[in-house]
Structures are given as structure tokens and as C-alpha cells.
Amino acid sequence: MKYYSTNKKVTGVSLQDAVVKGLAEDKGLFMPDSIKVLPQSFFDTIENLTFQEIAYKVADTFFGEDVEATALKDIVYETLNFDTPLVHVVNNIYSLELYHGPTLAFKDVGGRFMSRLLGYFIKKQTKTTVNVLVATSGDTGSAVANGFLGVEGIHVYVLYPKGLVSPIQECQFTTLGRNITALEVDGTFDDCQALVKSAFIDDELNAKMKLTSANSINVARFLPQSFYYFYAYAQLKKLGKADNLVMCVPSGNFGNITAGLFAKRMGLPVKHFIAANNRNDIFLQYLQTGEYNPRPSVSTIANAMDVGDPSNFARVLDLFEGSHRAIIDQIGGVSYNDNQIADTLKSCYVQTGYLLDPHGACGYRALNEMLKENETGVFLETAHPAKFLETVENIIGEKVEIPQKLKEFMKGEKKSLLLPKDFETFKSYLLNI
Ligand SMILES: *Cc1c(COP(=O)(O)O)cnc(C)c1O
């Protein structure tokens, strides 16, 4: 399969180059030349397959031409070597809990898959170390760092804003050591992202070292997220609930929902998608007006969605050939403020005993408000509520139990390097490693 850039100036790129580069030279995002449709027979019996079997079939459809079958199978099975997502029904709405992996957020699958695929290509291609730069507001850093921990030939630099990630999130990438370095930037998430982007386009740096991105601009990170949608469908089919499926995705950079749109292109019978936003409602504004106006993000209690210029919007536009009409036909949107998120989290907990996290709460509320009579709604519960401990405890007025996996991270010693937010300091740091 060849890949082209959403900015259309770069075409015919191999999967290997798309993964190693991350972003195309014209600063567009890579897209596959075509999306293959899976045979009806796959969907007829999908409910009998395990998560790994479903994922391998999907991965083979995307990557089978470019990765040897046994290697791809190993990559998929190692990636998913943890508890599978759980389906939970709350008030006739289905929650697909994607937080049973090592760092308790859905990004584990993309982080683990990408680390292994990149490792596979590096072994074939080069002997030089590849440096992965990743900017995080919390969850991406932990998923990517844990996914890449110990992978030979790769060093990961996690840039995070000083004082702006929760202590639990911070310990998930500052206590690992080995090939993971945490860089604490005296600035905001936007400053971290700007440092990373400047590094990718800096000629001197790129001449000296191999740099790539593990944010969801990388095809190897966002595409594997489509596994979730097929798995969700299989679980609902088992329950006899797979008709008129509406899937609601708490969205920030729009990597996760884009993977869902790819799944639909591959034949997955989803009727409609809903992108649930916090107050950062750039996408909702686009749906309503047809105009895309990025603006600086505002901070909310669903902070993993505090994005003012969602990078994967370029992919959504490209998938629908820029047609606003085609986009609103398939994707709806909502935006909730912090009070609405907190109210939803609290009332769901009081009425049903089910504890949402602030991101999932947006998805749950959207389905409550928007689902039509004959539809079945599934929202992706993107992270474990304990990852946002203080916020959630304040809302429900009770202690939240911290899962053992999270407690383990909290035992380690925190190590990070404090950097100012100017690019020159960051650049000279990289040049001297
Ligand atoms: C990253 C993240 C999101 C947003 O996902 P995108 O792919 O960026 O749209 C939602 N919820 C949680 C908990 C996250 O970590």
C-alpha cells in the first residue's frame, strides 16, 4: 500500500517511510491510497472471534502487503496482550471500556502497536537510533512511554507541561527510565506541541538525527484504534443489539473517531458517529457552519480533549473529499461545559452506581440526549476514572479506589529534566544527546 499526504504534494510513500517519518514533508498527514472492504462472511461470524483474531484480520487488511504475516501476527498479539475491553450497559446505553490496558486509557493499543511496528521497520532498515518525540497533556505520554519501554533502537522523549498533568499521569512516564526520558517544560501543552513541531521541521536537527512523532498523526498509532470498533460491533451482535448502531467518541485530536470512520469504510455497519467535545468545540462549529476555525484551547476537567486545532481533522476532510454535506450526514457533534460534565458524571453515579470518567461522561450524555428510538448507542469510555482522581472525587464526594496497576507506577522514583519553553534550548539539548 502506498500513502499520500493530505496536503497532496507528497504521494507514493511506503508504509515504512510513513511510519518512520510520522508527518509528510508538506506537513500533511499520511493516508492510504485505498481502503479495502472486508468480506460479508467476516461480519457474519465476527461475534465468534476473539479480540486478537478480529484485530489481526483488520491489521492484515491495512498492513498485510507491507509486513510479513508472522511478524504482523506477533505485533497484534503482543499489542493486545492484556485484558480486553469490557461492555457495560448503563440505562440502555452501552459503555465500551477501553481502559483495561497497562496505563488505563484507550491510547495503550495505538502506543503499543506503533512501538512494535516501528521496531520491526528499524530492524530491517537502519542501525541508527530513532528518536520519538511526543507532546502530552497526560494520557498520550504514558501510553507511548509504556508501549516503547525497552524497544531496541528507539529512544522516547516525552514533553509535558510543568504542573499541568495529574500526579498519577506524571508518574506513568517519569518513573520508567531506560529508553524513556521525561522533559518537563515550563509552559503549556501548546508550548510542548510547538517544540515538537519545530523540531520536525528543523533542517539541522533532521540532518543529525532521526526524529519521528508518536502523536496520532502517525498512521501506526491511529489506525490500530479501528480494532475497537469492530470489537464493539461483535459484542453488540452477541447481545442481538447490532442494528442501527450509533457510536459516540469523546474527541480531542480526532484520532480515535477517524479510526472509526475507517472501520465504517471497511464495511463495519455503523449507522452514525457522534463526536463528543468539551468546551473546545471547533469541530461542532464546523458541523454547524461549514467553516473550520481553529483557536487556542481552553482548559477543562476533560483535559485530554483540550485541543484547539484537532490534527486529524485533515484526515476527516480528506476521507469525505472536503464535502461538508457528506460529513454532517455521517457525524454529529456536541459540546459540554465543565458543569454539564460534572452533573452527568454525578447523576449517572448516583442513579446507576456506574462511575464515568470526565471524557466518557461527554459520550454518555450525548447518547442520552440524541439517540432515536430504534437506535443502539455505544460510547467509548476512554480512560479509567481513577486517572482523574481529584476531579472525580470532588464531583462525587467519595473516595475512588485506585487500581493496582496505577499504584505500581506511583511507587517509582520520579525523574525528569526541566526545560524552558524556547526552541533553541530544546534544540541544543537534542543536538547534545
Ligand atoms: C486522548 C484522549 C481522548 C481524545 O482522543 P482523540 O483521539 O485525541 O480524539 C479522549 N479521552 C481520553 C481519556 C484521552 O486520553
GROMACS .gro file of C-alpha atoms and ligand atoms in nm:
model
  448
    1MET     CA    1   0.000   0.000   0.000
    2LYS     CA    2   0.120   0.347  -0.079
    3TYR     CA    3   0.041   0.653   0.127
    4TYR     CA    4  -0.022   1.011   0.022
    5SER     CA    5  -0.027   1.331   0.221
    6THR     CA    6  -0.350   1.518   0.296
    7ASN     CA    7  -0.175   1.826   0.153
    8LYS     CA    8  -0.143   1.632  -0.177
    9LYS     CA    9   0.218   1.734  -0.251
   10VAL     CA   10   0.362   1.401  -0.137
   11THR     CA   11   0.247   1.069  -0.288
   12GLY     CA   12   0.363   0.710  -0.329
   13VAL     CA   13   0.517   0.678   0.017
   14SER     CA   14   0.577   0.329   0.159
   15LEU     CA   15   0.425   0.227   0.492
   16GLN     CA   16   0.775   0.209   0.635
   17ASP     CA   17   0.851   0.570   0.543
   18ALA     CA   18   0.511   0.691   0.658
   19VAL     CA   19   0.565   0.532   1.000
   20VAL     CA   20   0.928   0.637   1.038
   21LYS     CA   21   0.859   0.995   0.926
   22GLY     CA   22   0.527   1.044   1.107
   23LEU     CA   23   0.440   1.366   0.927
   24ALA     CA   24   0.476   1.419   0.550
   25GLU     CA   25   0.728   1.674   0.421
   26ASP     CA   26   0.448   1.905   0.309
   27LYS     CA   27   0.324   1.888   0.672
   28GLY     CA   28   0.016   1.690   0.573
   29LEU     CA   29  -0.095   1.365   0.733
   30PHE     CA   30  -0.047   1.032   0.562
   31MET     CA   31  -0.350   0.850   0.417
   32PRO     CA   32  -0.357   0.508   0.246
   33ASP     CA   33  -0.424   0.518  -0.130
   34SER     CA   34  -0.724   0.291  -0.079
   35ILE     CA   35  -0.928   0.135   0.200
   36LYS     CA   36  -1.017  -0.229   0.141
   37VAL     CA   37  -1.363  -0.356   0.225
   38LEU     CA   38  -1.383  -0.671   0.438
   39PRO     CA   39  -1.598  -0.959   0.308
   40GLN     CA   40  -1.953  -1.005   0.439
   41SER     CA   41  -1.854  -1.351   0.573
   42PHE     CA   42  -1.624  -1.179   0.825
   43PHE     CA   43  -1.913  -0.979   0.967
   44ASP     CA   44  -2.146  -1.281   0.962
   45THR     CA   45  -1.936  -1.467   1.219
   46ILE     CA   46  -1.743  -1.185   1.386
   47GLU     CA   47  -1.911  -1.250   1.722
   48ASN     CA   48  -1.733  -1.586   1.744
   49LEU     CA   49  -1.387  -1.431   1.716
   50THR     CA   50  -1.158  -1.311   1.995
   51PHE     CA   51  -1.036  -0.951   2.013
   52GLN     CA   52  -0.696  -1.066   1.884
   53GLU     CA   53  -0.848  -1.255   1.592
   54ILE     CA   54  -1.061  -0.959   1.490
   55ALA     CA   55  -0.767  -0.721   1.526
   56TYR     CA   56  -0.538  -0.940   1.319
   57LYS     CA   57  -0.789  -0.954   1.035
   58VAL     CA   58  -0.822  -0.574   1.039
   59ALA     CA   59  -0.446  -0.519   1.070
   60ASP     CA   60  -0.385  -0.760   0.782
   61THR     CA   61  -0.623  -0.557   0.566
   62PHE     CA   62  -0.433  -0.234   0.636
   63PHE     CA   63  -0.076  -0.358   0.665
   64GLY     CA   64  -0.070  -0.710   0.519
   65GLU     CA   65   0.100  -0.609   0.194
   66ASP     CA   66   0.387  -0.442   0.377
   67VAL     CA   67   0.456  -0.655   0.683
   68GLU     CA   68   0.529  -1.029   0.682
   69ALA     CA   69   0.232  -1.227   0.809
   70THR     CA   70   0.405  -1.392   1.105
   71ALA     CA   71   0.558  -1.062   1.217
   72LEU     CA   72   0.225  -0.881   1.188
   73LYS     CA   73   0.052  -1.152   1.385
   74ASP     CA   74   0.314  -1.122   1.662
   75ILE     CA   75   0.276  -0.744   1.663
   76VAL     CA   76  -0.103  -0.767   1.701
   77TYR     CA   77  -0.098  -1.041   1.964
   78GLU     CA   78   0.173  -0.869   2.170
   79THR     CA   79  -0.007  -0.536   2.144
   80LEU     CA   80  -0.328  -0.684   2.279
   81ASN     CA   81  -0.167  -0.898   2.546
   82PHE     CA   82  -0.384  -0.756   2.825
   83ASP     CA   83  -0.746  -0.759   2.942
   84THR     CA   84  -0.989  -0.697   2.657
   85PRO     CA   85  -1.232  -0.404   2.656
   86LEU     CA   86  -1.547  -0.464   2.860
   87VAL     CA   87  -1.901  -0.380   2.764
   88HIS     CA   88  -2.117  -0.238   3.036
   89VAL     CA   89  -2.480  -0.135   3.000
   90VAL     CA   90  -2.595   0.180   3.180
   91ASN     CA   91  -2.955   0.298   3.133
   92ASN     CA   92  -2.982   0.116   2.799
   93ILE     CA   93  -2.663   0.280   2.675
   94TYR     CA   94  -2.355   0.072   2.617
   95SER     CA   95  -2.017   0.173   2.755
   96LEU     CA   96  -1.719   0.014   2.585
   97GLU     CA   97  -1.448   0.039   2.848
   98LEU     CA   98  -1.119   0.083   2.671
   99TYR     CA   99  -0.919   0.124   2.988
  100HIS     CA  100  -0.812  -0.222   3.088
  101GLY     CA  101  -0.462  -0.190   2.942
  102PRO     CA  102  -0.133  -0.110   3.117
  103THR     CA  103  -0.187   0.267   3.153
  104LEU     CA  104  -0.567   0.251   3.184
  105ALA     CA  105  -0.656   0.456   2.876
  106PHE     CA  106  -0.750   0.367   2.518
  107LYS     CA  107  -0.421   0.501   2.384
  108ASP     CA  108  -0.241   0.186   2.501
  109VAL     CA  109  -0.337  -0.001   2.184
  110GLY     CA  110  -0.200   0.264   1.947
  111GLY     CA  111   0.112   0.319   2.157
  112ARG     CA  112   0.194  -0.050   2.181
  113PHE     CA  113   0.117  -0.126   1.817
  114MET     CA  114   0.322   0.166   1.687
  115SER     CA  115   0.623   0.081   1.905
  116ARG     CA  116   0.630  -0.272   1.771
  117LEU     CA  117   0.575  -0.178   1.407
  118LEU     CA  118   0.843   0.090   1.426
  119GLY     CA  119   1.075  -0.161   1.595
  120TYR     CA  120   1.011  -0.404   1.309
  121PHE     CA  121   1.098  -0.146   1.043
  122ILE     CA  122   1.404  -0.022   1.228
  123LYS     CA  123   1.545  -0.371   1.248
  124LYS     CA  124   1.508  -0.403   0.872
  125GLN     CA  125   1.622  -0.057   0.779
  126THR     CA  126   1.875   0.127   0.984
  127LYS     CA  127   2.119   0.093   1.264
  128THR     CA  128   2.076   0.448   1.390
  129THR     CA  129   1.856   0.519   1.687
  130VAL     CA  130   1.516   0.665   1.609
  131ASN     CA  131   1.412   0.940   1.847
  132VAL     CA  132   1.042   0.957   1.917
  133LEU     CA  133   0.919   1.297   2.032
  134VAL     CA  134   0.581   1.310   2.195
  135ALA     CA  135   0.397   1.605   2.346
  136THR     CA  136   0.139   1.513   2.607
  137SER     CA  137  -0.128   1.661   2.827
  138GLY     CA  138  -0.122   1.335   3.022
  139ASP     CA  139  -0.251   1.017   2.862
  140THR     CA  140  -0.052   1.006   2.540
  141GLY     CA  141   0.279   1.028   2.724
  142SER     CA  142   0.202   0.736   2.950
  143ALA     CA  143   0.067   0.511   2.674
  144VAL     CA  144   0.353   0.584   2.435
  145ALA     CA  145   0.626   0.561   2.701
  146ASN     CA  146   0.496   0.229   2.830
  147GLY     CA  147   0.443   0.098   2.478
  148PHE     CA  148   0.802   0.179   2.377
  149LEU     CA  149   0.972   0.083   2.704
  150GLY     CA  150   1.270  -0.140   2.628
  151VAL     CA  151   1.220  -0.141   2.249
  152GLU     CA  152   1.564  -0.161   2.093
  153GLY     CA  153   1.682   0.118   1.863
  154ILE     CA  154   1.425   0.371   1.987
  155HIS     CA  155   1.452   0.648   2.243
  156VAL     CA  156   1.138   0.833   2.354
  157TYR     CA  157   1.127   1.194   2.474
  158VAL     CA  158   0.802   1.285   2.648
  159LEU     CA  159   0.740   1.661   2.668
  160TYR     CA  160   0.482   1.763   2.924
  161PRO     CA  161   0.371   2.093   3.078
  162LYS     CA  162   0.506   2.151   3.427
  163GLY     CA  163   0.233   2.137   3.690
  164LEU     CA  164  -0.046   2.073   3.439
  165VAL     CA  165  -0.070   1.693   3.434
  166SER     CA  166  -0.217   1.500   3.725
  167PRO     CA  167   0.037   1.340   3.965
  168ILE     CA  168  -0.087   0.994   3.866
  169GLN     CA  169  -0.039   1.065   3.497
  170GLU     CA  170   0.306   1.213   3.560
  171CYS     CA  171   0.439   0.910   3.742
  172GLN     CA  172   0.341   0.688   3.448
  173PHE     CA  173   0.614   0.832   3.229
  174THR     CA  174   0.867   0.984   3.472
  175THR     CA  175   0.945   0.667   3.667
  176LEU     CA  176   1.032   0.432   3.381
  177GLY     CA  177   1.394   0.523   3.297
  178ARG     CA  178   1.576   0.308   3.036
  179ASN     CA  179   1.491   0.441   2.687
  180ILE     CA  180   1.231   0.688   2.815
  181THR     CA  181   1.324   1.046   2.903
  182ALA     CA  182   1.070   1.285   3.055
  183LEU     CA  183   1.112   1.653   2.973
  184GLU     CA  184   0.917   1.887   3.197
  185VAL     CA  185   0.853   2.205   3.001
  186ASP     CA  186   0.797   2.533   3.179
  187GLY     CA  187   0.488   2.616   2.970
  188THR     CA  188   0.156   2.478   2.848
  189PHE     CA  189   0.065   2.175   2.637
  190ASP     CA  190   0.055   2.400   2.331
  191ASP     CA  191   0.416   2.502   2.404
  192CYS     CA  192   0.517   2.135   2.420
  193GLN     CA  193   0.346   2.063   2.091
  194ALA     CA  194   0.509   2.368   1.932
  195LEU     CA  195   0.857   2.248   2.043
  196VAL     CA  196   0.795   1.907   1.888
  197LYS     CA  197   0.665   2.054   1.563
  198SER     CA  198   0.960   2.294   1.537
  199ALA     CA  199   1.198   2.003   1.583
  200PHE     CA  200   1.039   1.810   1.295
  201ILE     CA  201   1.096   2.094   1.051
  202ASP     CA  202   1.442   2.196   1.172
  203ASP     CA  203   1.696   2.109   0.899
  204GLU     CA  204   1.997   2.095   1.125
  205LEU     CA  205   1.830   1.855   1.367
  206ASN     CA  206   1.697   1.632   1.091
  207ALA     CA  207   2.037   1.612   0.925
  208LYS     CA  208   2.190   1.496   1.250
  209MET     CA  209   1.928   1.259   1.388
  210LYS     CA  210   1.618   1.056   1.304
  211LEU     CA  211   1.310   1.210   1.458
  212THR     CA  212   0.954   1.083   1.448
  213SER     CA  213   0.622   1.152   1.612
  214ALA     CA  214   0.414   0.919   1.825
  215ASN     CA  215   0.115   1.151   1.838
  216SER     CA  216  -0.192   1.034   1.648
  217ILE     CA  217  -0.065   1.198   1.332
  218ASN     CA  218   0.132   0.873   1.290
  219VAL     CA  219  -0.062   0.613   1.088
  220ALA     CA  220   0.076   0.334   1.305
  221ARG     CA  221  -0.077   0.494   1.612
  222PHE     CA  222  -0.422   0.595   1.496
  223LEU     CA  223  -0.519   0.314   1.255
  224PRO     CA  224  -0.499   0.028   1.510
  225GLN     CA  225  -0.769   0.206   1.707
  226SER     CA  226  -1.015   0.081   1.446
  227PHE     CA  227  -0.984  -0.262   1.618
  228TYR     CA  228  -1.207  -0.125   1.894
  229TYR     CA  229  -1.497  -0.051   1.664
  230PHE     CA  230  -1.503  -0.399   1.513
  231TYR     CA  231  -1.481  -0.549   1.859
  232ALA     CA  232  -1.765  -0.330   1.986
  233TYR     CA  233  -1.980  -0.440   1.695
  234ALA     CA  234  -1.903  -0.806   1.766
  235GLN     CA  235  -2.002  -0.770   2.133
  236LEU     CA  236  -2.330  -0.596   2.047
  237LYS     CA  237  -2.408  -0.853   1.783
  238LYS     CA  238  -2.368  -1.119   2.051
  239LEU     CA  239  -2.632  -0.934   2.251
  240GLY     CA  240  -2.861  -0.903   1.948
  241LYS     CA  241  -2.817  -0.524   1.951
  242ALA     CA  242  -2.607  -0.453   1.644
  243ASP     CA  243  -2.873  -0.289   1.425
  244ASN     CA  244  -2.880   0.088   1.386
  245LEU     CA  245  -2.563   0.133   1.583
  246VAL     CA  246  -2.461   0.484   1.685
  247MET     CA  247  -2.107   0.520   1.812
  248CYS     CA  248  -2.014   0.815   2.025
  249VAL     CA  249  -1.650   0.908   2.067
  250PRO     CA  250  -1.512   1.158   2.320
  251SER     CA  251  -1.280   1.350   2.091
  252GLY     CA  252  -0.980   1.582   2.115
  253ASN     CA  253  -0.733   1.535   1.831
  254PHE     CA  254  -0.988   1.317   1.647
  255GLY     CA  255  -0.753   1.020   1.600
  256ASN     CA  256  -0.989   0.775   1.766
  257ILE     CA  257  -1.302   0.875   1.576
  258THR     CA  258  -1.109   0.883   1.248
  259ALA     CA  259  -1.018   0.519   1.311
  260GLY     CA  260  -1.392   0.454   1.349
  261LEU     CA  261  -1.463   0.623   1.018
  262PHE     CA  262  -1.202   0.399   0.857
  263ALA     CA  263  -1.376   0.095   1.011
  264LYS     CA  264  -1.702   0.204   0.852
  265ARG     CA  265  -1.529   0.240   0.514
  266MET     CA  266  -1.409  -0.117   0.557
  267GLY     CA  267  -1.771  -0.227   0.580
  268LEU     CA  268  -1.848  -0.210   0.951
  269PRO     CA  269  -2.223  -0.150   0.982
  270VAL     CA  270  -2.233   0.169   1.190
  271LYS     CA  271  -2.527   0.399   1.124
  272HIS     CA  272  -2.386   0.718   1.264
  273PHE     CA  273  -2.099   0.866   1.466
  274ILE     CA  274  -2.112   1.138   1.728
  275ALA     CA  275  -1.803   1.335   1.826
  276ALA     CA  276  -1.843   1.447   2.188
  277ASN     CA  277  -1.642   1.756   2.280
  278ASN     CA  278  -1.583   1.960   2.592
  279ARG     CA  279  -1.584   2.340   2.556
  280ASN     CA  280  -1.322   2.308   2.284
  281ASP     CA  281  -1.592   2.278   2.020
  282ILE     CA  282  -1.410   2.364   1.697
  283PHE     CA  283  -1.546   2.053   1.528
  284LEU     CA  284  -1.904   2.118   1.637
  285GLN     CA  285  -1.870   2.472   1.499
  286TYR     CA  286  -1.751   2.323   1.173
  287LEU     CA  287  -2.053   2.089   1.157
  288GLN     CA  288  -2.287   2.380   1.219
  289THR     CA  289  -2.129   2.637   0.987
  290GLY     CA  290  -1.910   2.451   0.738
  291GLU     CA  291  -1.618   2.664   0.850
  292TYR     CA  292  -1.314   2.539   1.031
  293ASN     CA  293  -1.173   2.799   1.267
  294PRO     CA  294  -0.903   2.666   1.500
  295ARG     CA  295  -0.843   2.864   1.815
  296PRO     CA  296  -0.630   2.828   2.129
  297SER     CA  297  -0.754   2.553   2.359
  298VAL     CA  298  -0.922   2.628   2.691
  299SER     CA  299  -0.861   2.405   2.988
  300THR     CA  300  -1.143   2.180   3.113
  301ILE     CA  301  -1.194   1.888   3.351
  302ALA     CA  302  -1.182   1.654   3.048
  303ASN     CA  303  -0.829   1.771   2.975
  304ALA     CA  304  -0.729   1.504   2.722
  305MET     CA  305  -0.974   1.674   2.486
  306ASP     CA  306  -0.841   2.027   2.535
  307VAL     CA  307  -0.742   2.068   2.173
  308GLY     CA  308  -0.797   2.384   1.972
  309ASP     CA  309  -0.683   2.259   1.632
  310PRO     CA  310  -0.750   1.885   1.608
  311SER     CA  311  -0.473   1.737   1.394
  312ASN     CA  312  -0.683   1.459   1.246
  313PHE     CA  313  -0.945   1.698   1.111
  314ALA     CA  314  -0.733   1.695   0.795
  315ARG     CA  315  -0.795   1.321   0.767
  316VAL     CA  316  -1.171   1.357   0.821
  317LEU     CA  317  -1.189   1.619   0.547
  318ASP     CA  318  -0.982   1.404   0.315
  319LEU     CA  319  -1.198   1.094   0.374
  320PHE     CA  320  -1.504   1.289   0.262
  321GLU     CA  321  -1.325   1.480  -0.012
  322GLY     CA  322  -1.389   1.805   0.165
  323SER     CA  323  -1.767   1.773   0.147
  324HIS     CA  324  -1.935   1.933   0.448
  325ARG     CA  325  -2.263   1.775   0.344
  326ALA     CA  326  -2.112   1.423   0.341
  327ILE     CA  327  -1.952   1.483   0.680
  328ILE     CA  328  -2.270   1.601   0.854
  329ASP     CA  329  -2.452   1.308   0.701
  330GLN     CA  330  -2.232   1.065   0.897
  331ILE     CA  331  -2.104   1.253   1.201
  332GLY     CA  332  -2.291   1.454   1.461
  333GLY     CA  333  -2.138   1.666   1.734
  334VAL     CA  334  -2.197   1.800   2.084
  335SER     CA  335  -2.009   2.019   2.330
  336TYR     CA  336  -2.043   2.024   2.708
  337ASN     CA  337  -1.904   2.263   2.965
  338ASP     CA  338  -1.746   2.154   3.292
  339ASN     CA  339  -2.070   2.190   3.487
  340GLN     CA  340  -2.255   1.967   3.245
  341ILE     CA  341  -1.976   1.709   3.252
  342ALA     CA  342  -1.971   1.709   3.633
  343ASP     CA  343  -2.354   1.687   3.655
  344THR     CA  344  -2.360   1.392   3.417
  345LEU     CA  345  -2.082   1.209   3.599
  346LYS     CA  346  -2.253   1.262   3.933
  347SER     CA  347  -2.609   1.180   3.832
  348CYS     CA  348  -2.502   0.867   3.646
  349TYR     CA  349  -2.313   0.753   3.956
  350VAL     CA  350  -2.598   0.830   4.194
  351GLN     CA  351  -2.867   0.672   3.974
  352THR     CA  352  -2.685   0.365   3.846
  353GLY     CA  353  -2.369   0.319   4.052
  354TYR     CA  354  -2.161   0.337   3.733
  355LEU     CA  355  -1.860   0.564   3.757
  356LEU     CA  356  -1.773   0.753   3.438
  357ASP     CA  357  -1.455   0.949   3.379
  358PRO     CA  358  -1.497   1.312   3.262
  359HIS     CA  359  -1.435   1.220   2.895
  360GLY     CA  360  -1.670   0.923   2.890
  361ALA     CA  361  -1.928   1.142   3.062
  362CYS     CA  362  -1.947   1.357   2.747
  363GLY     CA  363  -2.012   1.046   2.538
  364TYR     CA  364  -2.275   0.909   2.775
  365ARG     CA  365  -2.460   1.241   2.790
  366ALA     CA  366  -2.456   1.284   2.413
  367LEU     CA  367  -2.625   0.947   2.362
  368ASN     CA  368  -2.881   1.020   2.632
  369GLU     CA  369  -2.975   1.337   2.450
  370MET     CA  370  -2.950   1.232   2.089
  371LEU     CA  371  -3.037   0.865   2.048
  372LYS     CA  372  -3.351   0.789   1.846
  373GLU     CA  373  -3.598   0.518   1.940
  374ASN     CA  374  -3.475   0.233   1.721
  375GLU     CA  375  -3.105   0.302   1.768
  376THR     CA  376  -2.847   0.136   1.991
  377GLY     CA  377  -2.585   0.368   2.136
  378VAL     CA  378  -2.230   0.280   2.235
  379PHE     CA  379  -1.986   0.530   2.375
  380LEU     CA  380  -1.615   0.471   2.413
  381GLU     CA  381  -1.516   0.504   2.778
  382THR     CA  382  -1.166   0.627   2.703
  383ALA     CA  383  -0.993   0.624   3.043
  384HIS     CA  384  -1.033   0.487   3.394
  385PRO     CA  385  -1.192   0.741   3.631
  386ALA     CA  386  -0.906   0.698   3.880
  387LYS     CA  387  -0.671   0.866   3.630
  388PHE     CA  388  -0.855   1.189   3.711
  389LEU     CA  389  -0.871   1.117   4.081
  390GLU     CA  390  -0.910   1.461   4.234
  391THR     CA  391  -1.164   1.579   3.978
  392VAL     CA  392  -1.377   1.268   4.008
  393GLU     CA  393  -1.357   1.252   4.388
  394ASN     CA  394  -1.459   1.617   4.414
  395ILE     CA  395  -1.759   1.559   4.191
  396ILE     CA  396  -1.897   1.250   4.361
  397GLY     CA  397  -1.781   1.343   4.711
  398GLU     CA  398  -1.637   0.998   4.771
  399LYS     CA  399  -1.301   0.827   4.753
  400VAL     CA  400  -1.227   0.642   4.431
  401GLU     CA  401  -1.036   0.317   4.451
  402ILE     CA  402  -0.705   0.325   4.265
  403PRO     CA  403  -0.642   0.011   4.056
  404GLN     CA  404  -0.331  -0.189   4.145
  405LYS     CA  405  -0.170  -0.113   3.806
  406LEU     CA  406  -0.177   0.259   3.883
  407LYS     CA  407  -0.044   0.209   4.235
  408GLU     CA  408   0.260   0.030   4.096
  409PHE     CA  409   0.360   0.336   3.893
  410MET     CA  410   0.326   0.557   4.198
  411LYS     CA  411   0.595   0.359   4.381
  412GLY     CA  412   0.872   0.452   4.135
  413GLU     CA  413   1.113   0.741   4.163
  414LYS     CA  414   1.018   1.043   3.950
  415LYS     CA  415   1.293   1.160   3.715
  416SER     CA  416   1.256   1.444   3.467
  417LEU     CA  417   1.457   1.726   3.318
  418LEU     CA  418   1.319   2.078   3.345
  419LEU     CA  419   1.339   2.280   3.023
  420PRO     CA  420   1.232   2.634   2.938
  421LYS     CA  421   0.983   2.662   2.653
  422ASP     CA  422   1.213   2.823   2.396
  423PHE     CA  423   1.311   2.615   2.097
  424GLU     CA  424   1.683   2.696   2.099
  425THR     CA  425   1.736   2.535   2.440
  426PHE     CA  426   1.541   2.226   2.335
  427LYS     CA  427   1.734   2.206   2.010
  428SER     CA  428   2.073   2.227   2.174
  429TYR     CA  429   1.962   1.967   2.424
  430LEU     CA  430   1.874   1.729   2.138
  431LEU     CA  431   2.196   1.805   1.950
  432ASN     CA  432   2.399   1.709   2.253
  433ILE     CA  433   2.239   1.378   2.346
  434LIG     C1  434  -0.670   1.117   2.401
  434LIG     C2  435  -0.797   1.106   2.474
  434LIG     C3  436  -0.921   1.143   2.416
  434LIG     C4  437  -0.930   1.203   2.277
  434LIG     O1  438  -0.890   1.114   2.177
  434LIG     P1  439  -0.851   1.171   2.030
  434LIG     O2  440  -0.808   1.054   1.953
  434LIG     O3  441  -0.740   1.269   2.054
  434LIG     O4  442  -0.971   1.237   1.977
  434LIG     C5  443  -1.037   1.123   2.488
  434LIG     N1  444  -1.034   1.074   2.614
  434LIG     C6  445  -0.918   1.039   2.675
  434LIG     C7  446  -0.921   0.987   2.815
  434LIG     C8  447  -0.796   1.053   2.608
  434LIG     O5  448  -0.683   1.020   2.669
   0.00000   0.00000   0.00000
